Tab-separated table of C-alpha atoms in Angstrom:
chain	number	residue	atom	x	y	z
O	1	UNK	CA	-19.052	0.029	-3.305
O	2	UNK	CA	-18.149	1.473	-6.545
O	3	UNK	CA	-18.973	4.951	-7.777
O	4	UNK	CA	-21.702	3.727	-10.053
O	5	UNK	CA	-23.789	1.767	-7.044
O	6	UNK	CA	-23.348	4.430	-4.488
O	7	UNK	CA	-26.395	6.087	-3.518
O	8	UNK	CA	-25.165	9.762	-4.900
O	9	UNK	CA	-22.706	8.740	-7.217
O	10	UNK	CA	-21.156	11.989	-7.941
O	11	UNK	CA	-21.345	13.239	-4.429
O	12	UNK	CA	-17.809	14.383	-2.561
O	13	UNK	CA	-16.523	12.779	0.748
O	14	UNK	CA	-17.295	15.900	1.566
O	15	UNK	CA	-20.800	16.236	0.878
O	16	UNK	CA	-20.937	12.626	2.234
O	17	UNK	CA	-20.020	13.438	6.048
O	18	UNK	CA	-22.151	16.554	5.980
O	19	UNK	CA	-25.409	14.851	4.522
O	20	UNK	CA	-24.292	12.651	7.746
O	21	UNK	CA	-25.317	14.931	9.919
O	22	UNK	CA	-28.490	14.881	8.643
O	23	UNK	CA	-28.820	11.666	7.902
O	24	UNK	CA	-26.377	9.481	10.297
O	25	UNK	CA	-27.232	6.390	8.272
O	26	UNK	CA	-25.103	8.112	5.340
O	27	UNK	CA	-22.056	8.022	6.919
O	28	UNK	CA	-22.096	3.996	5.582
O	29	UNK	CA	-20.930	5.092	2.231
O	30	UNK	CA	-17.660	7.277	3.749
O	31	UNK	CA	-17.288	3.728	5.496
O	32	UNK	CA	-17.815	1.837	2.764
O	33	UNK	CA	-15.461	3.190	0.245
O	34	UNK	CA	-12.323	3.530	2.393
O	35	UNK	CA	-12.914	1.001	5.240
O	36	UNK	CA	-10.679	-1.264	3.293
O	37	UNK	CA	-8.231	0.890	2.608
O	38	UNK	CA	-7.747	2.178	6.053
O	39	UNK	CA	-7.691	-1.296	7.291
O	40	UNK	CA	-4.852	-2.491	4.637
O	41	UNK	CA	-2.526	0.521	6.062
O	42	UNK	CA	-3.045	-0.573	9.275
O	43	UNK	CA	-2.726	-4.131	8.665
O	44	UNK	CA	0.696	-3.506	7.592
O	45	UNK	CA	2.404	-1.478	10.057
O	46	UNK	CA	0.758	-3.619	13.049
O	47	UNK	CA	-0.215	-6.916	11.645
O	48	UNK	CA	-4.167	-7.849	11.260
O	49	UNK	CA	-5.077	-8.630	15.031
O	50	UNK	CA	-4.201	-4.722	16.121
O	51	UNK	CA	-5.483	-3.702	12.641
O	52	UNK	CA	-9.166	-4.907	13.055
O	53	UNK	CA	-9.643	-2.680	15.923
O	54	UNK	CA	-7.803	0.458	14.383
O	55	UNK	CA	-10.034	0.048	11.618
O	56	UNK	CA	-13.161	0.280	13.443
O	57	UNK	CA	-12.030	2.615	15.436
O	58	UNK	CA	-11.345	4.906	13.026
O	59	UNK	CA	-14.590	5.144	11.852
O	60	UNK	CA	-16.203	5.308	15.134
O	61	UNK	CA	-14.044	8.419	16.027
O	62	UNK	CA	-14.775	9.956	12.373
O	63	UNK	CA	-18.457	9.317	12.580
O	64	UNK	CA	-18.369	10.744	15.984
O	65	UNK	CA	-16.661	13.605	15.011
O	66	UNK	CA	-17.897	14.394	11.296
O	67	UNK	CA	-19.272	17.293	12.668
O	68	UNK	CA	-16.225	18.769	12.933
O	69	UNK	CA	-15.125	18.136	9.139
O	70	UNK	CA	-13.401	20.278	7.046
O	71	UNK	CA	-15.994	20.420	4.493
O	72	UNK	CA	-13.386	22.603	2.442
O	73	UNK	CA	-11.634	19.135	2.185
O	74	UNK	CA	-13.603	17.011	-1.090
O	75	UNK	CA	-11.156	14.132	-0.207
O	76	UNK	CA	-11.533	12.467	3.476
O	77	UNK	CA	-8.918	10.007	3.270
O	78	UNK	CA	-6.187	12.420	5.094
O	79	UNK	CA	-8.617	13.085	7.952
O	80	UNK	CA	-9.331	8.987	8.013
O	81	UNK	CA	-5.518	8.309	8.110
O	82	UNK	CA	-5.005	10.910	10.505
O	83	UNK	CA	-7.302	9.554	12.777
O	84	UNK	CA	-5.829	5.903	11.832
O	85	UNK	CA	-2.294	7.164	12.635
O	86	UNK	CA	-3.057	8.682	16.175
O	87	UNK	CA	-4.483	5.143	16.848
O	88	UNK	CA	-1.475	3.386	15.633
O	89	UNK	CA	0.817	5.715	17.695
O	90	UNK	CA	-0.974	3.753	20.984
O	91	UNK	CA	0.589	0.528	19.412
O	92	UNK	CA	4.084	2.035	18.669
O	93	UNK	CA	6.295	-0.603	21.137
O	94	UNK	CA	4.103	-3.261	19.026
O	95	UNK	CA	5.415	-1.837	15.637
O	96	UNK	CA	8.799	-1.320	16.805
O	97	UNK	CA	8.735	-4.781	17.926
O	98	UNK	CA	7.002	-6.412	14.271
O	99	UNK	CA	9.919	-4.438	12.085
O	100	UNK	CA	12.466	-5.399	14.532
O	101	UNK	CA	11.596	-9.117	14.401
O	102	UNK	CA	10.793	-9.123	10.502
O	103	UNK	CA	14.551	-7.465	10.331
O	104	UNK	CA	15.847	-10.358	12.192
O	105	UNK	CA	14.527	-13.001	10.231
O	106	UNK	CA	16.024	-14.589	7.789
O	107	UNK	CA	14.203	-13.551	4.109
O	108	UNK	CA	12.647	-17.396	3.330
O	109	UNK	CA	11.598	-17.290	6.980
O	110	UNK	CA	9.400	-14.468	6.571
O	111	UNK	CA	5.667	-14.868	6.531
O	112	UNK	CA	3.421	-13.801	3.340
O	113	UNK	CA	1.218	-11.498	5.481
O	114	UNK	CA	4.933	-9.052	5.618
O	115	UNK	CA	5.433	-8.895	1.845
O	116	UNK	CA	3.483	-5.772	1.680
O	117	UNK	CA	6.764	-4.013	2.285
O	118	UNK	CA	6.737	-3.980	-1.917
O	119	UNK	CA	4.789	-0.708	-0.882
O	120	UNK	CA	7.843	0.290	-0.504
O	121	UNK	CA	8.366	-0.173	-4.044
O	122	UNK	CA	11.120	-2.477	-3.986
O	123	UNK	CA	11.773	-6.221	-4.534
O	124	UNK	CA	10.165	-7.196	-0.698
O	125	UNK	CA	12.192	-10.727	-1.073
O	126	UNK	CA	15.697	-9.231	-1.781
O	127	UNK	CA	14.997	-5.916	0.533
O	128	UNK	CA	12.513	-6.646	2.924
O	129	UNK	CA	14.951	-7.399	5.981
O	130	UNK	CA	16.778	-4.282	5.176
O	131	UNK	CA	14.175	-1.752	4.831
O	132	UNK	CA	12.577	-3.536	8.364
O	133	UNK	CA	15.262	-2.578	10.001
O	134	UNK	CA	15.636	1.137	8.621
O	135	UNK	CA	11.630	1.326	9.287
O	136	UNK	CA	12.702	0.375	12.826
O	137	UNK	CA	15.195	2.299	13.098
O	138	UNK	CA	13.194	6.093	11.659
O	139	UNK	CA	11.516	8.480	14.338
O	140	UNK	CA	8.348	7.945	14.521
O	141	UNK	CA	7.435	11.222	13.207
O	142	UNK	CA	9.757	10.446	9.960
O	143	UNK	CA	8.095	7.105	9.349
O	144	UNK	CA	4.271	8.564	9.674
O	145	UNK	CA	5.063	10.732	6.530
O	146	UNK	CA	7.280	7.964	4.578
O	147	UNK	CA	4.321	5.544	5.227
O	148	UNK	CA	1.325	7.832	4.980
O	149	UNK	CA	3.047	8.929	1.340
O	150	UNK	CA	4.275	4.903	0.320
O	151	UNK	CA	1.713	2.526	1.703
O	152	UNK	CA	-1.570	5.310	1.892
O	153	UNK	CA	-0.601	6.701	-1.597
O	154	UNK	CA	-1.306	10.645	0.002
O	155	UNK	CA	0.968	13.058	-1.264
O	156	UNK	CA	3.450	14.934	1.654
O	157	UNK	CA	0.610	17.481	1.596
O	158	UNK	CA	-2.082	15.127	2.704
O	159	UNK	CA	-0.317	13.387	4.683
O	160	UNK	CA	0.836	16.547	6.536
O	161	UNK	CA	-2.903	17.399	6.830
O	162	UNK	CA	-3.686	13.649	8.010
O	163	UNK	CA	-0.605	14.582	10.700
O	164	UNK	CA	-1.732	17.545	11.671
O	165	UNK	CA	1.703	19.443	10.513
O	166	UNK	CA	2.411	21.988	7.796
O	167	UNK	CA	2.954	21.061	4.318
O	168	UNK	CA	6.739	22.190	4.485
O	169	UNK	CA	7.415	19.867	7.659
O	170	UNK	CA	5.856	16.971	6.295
O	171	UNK	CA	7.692	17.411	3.469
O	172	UNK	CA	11.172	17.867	5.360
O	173	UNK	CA	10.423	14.586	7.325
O	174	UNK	CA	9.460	12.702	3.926
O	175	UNK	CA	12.786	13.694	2.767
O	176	UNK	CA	14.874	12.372	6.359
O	177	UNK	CA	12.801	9.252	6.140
O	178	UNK	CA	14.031	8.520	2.536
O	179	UNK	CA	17.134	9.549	2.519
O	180	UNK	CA	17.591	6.701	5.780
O	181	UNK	CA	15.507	4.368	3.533
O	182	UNK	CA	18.398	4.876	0.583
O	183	UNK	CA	21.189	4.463	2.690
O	184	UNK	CA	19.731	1.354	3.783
O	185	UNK	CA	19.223	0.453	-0.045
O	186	UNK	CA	22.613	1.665	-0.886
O	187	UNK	CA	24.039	-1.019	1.643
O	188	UNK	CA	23.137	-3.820	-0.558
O	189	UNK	CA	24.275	-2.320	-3.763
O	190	UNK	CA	22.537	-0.513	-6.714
O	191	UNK	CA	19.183	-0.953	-7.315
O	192	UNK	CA	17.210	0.209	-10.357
O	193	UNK	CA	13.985	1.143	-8.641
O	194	UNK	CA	12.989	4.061	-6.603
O	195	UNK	CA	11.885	2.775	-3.221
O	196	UNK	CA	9.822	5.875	-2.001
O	197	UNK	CA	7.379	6.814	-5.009
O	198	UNK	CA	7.289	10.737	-6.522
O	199	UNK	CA	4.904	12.096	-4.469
């Protein structure tokens, strides 16, 4: 649903989950414009069996909870990725195991659904295997900012507030995670792009 067919078309996330309480039936548009999104994000860290049911329960928990919003917040996509990344923490042996595997496989052996690792923003055919096994190889902490930041497109900020953590120690674990992520980079020579964004 684009801005020009929602039903209040200038109307903030925020305003959105509180007319919710209202209105329960409004909490469709918070759904509608970030289902995908949230979905995508988990569809790449966990593959799209695990990420069908982190999706929806995502927005179960928010809708259940949107009460509790920070209406100070306009923007709800940290709180949805927060809730998204507490769910993907139940399936971290499964996303240990899917970067393991991808950085075991040989690069023409690995399937189309993993070249999302360009989110990365590096070539995914010449670096995927790599990166896998640094993404593998990160605390978990580490990679929930480095991911949150490259694949959710939140700055360290947000994705601290998505986290739960302050600003400054999302921002310290954004720059561990990267500076692994280089190294790993830096292992297969010079490369001319920068794999982490500017956020």
């Amino acid at each position: 649903m684009t801005a020009a067919t929602r039903p209040y078309p200038s109307e903030t996330d925020a305003a959105a989950v509180q007319r919710s309480i209202r209105e329960p039936d409004h909490f469709v548009s918070i759904f509608d414009r970030y289902y995908n999104e949230i979905h995508g994000y988990a569809a790449r860290r966990l593959g799209q069996g695990p990420a069908d049911d982190v999706a929806s329960e995502t927005f179960l928990i928010a809708f259940a909870g949107r009460d509790r919003y920070d209406v100070s917040r306009a923007d709800a996509r940290p709180w949805l990725y927060g809730i998204a990344s507490n769910l993907i923490a139940r399936h971290h042996r499964a996303e240990q195991r899917r970067y393991r595997a991808l950085a075991r496989a040989e690069v023409d052996e690995v399937s189309e659904g993993h070249a999302d690792l360009v989110a990365i923003r590096v070539d995914a055919q010449a670096h995927r295997v790599p990166l896998a096994a640094a993404l593998s190889e990160l605390p978990k902490r580490d990679r929930d900012v480095l991911l949150l930041v490259a694949w959710a497109d939140l700055t360290s900020e947000e994705a601290g507030q998505a986290l739960g953590i302050p600003a400054g120690t999302a921002r310290s674990r954004l720059h561990r995670a990267r500076q692994r992520i280089r190294a790993a980079l830096d292992r297969l020579g010079p490369t001319t792009t920068n794999p982490q964004g500017d956020h």
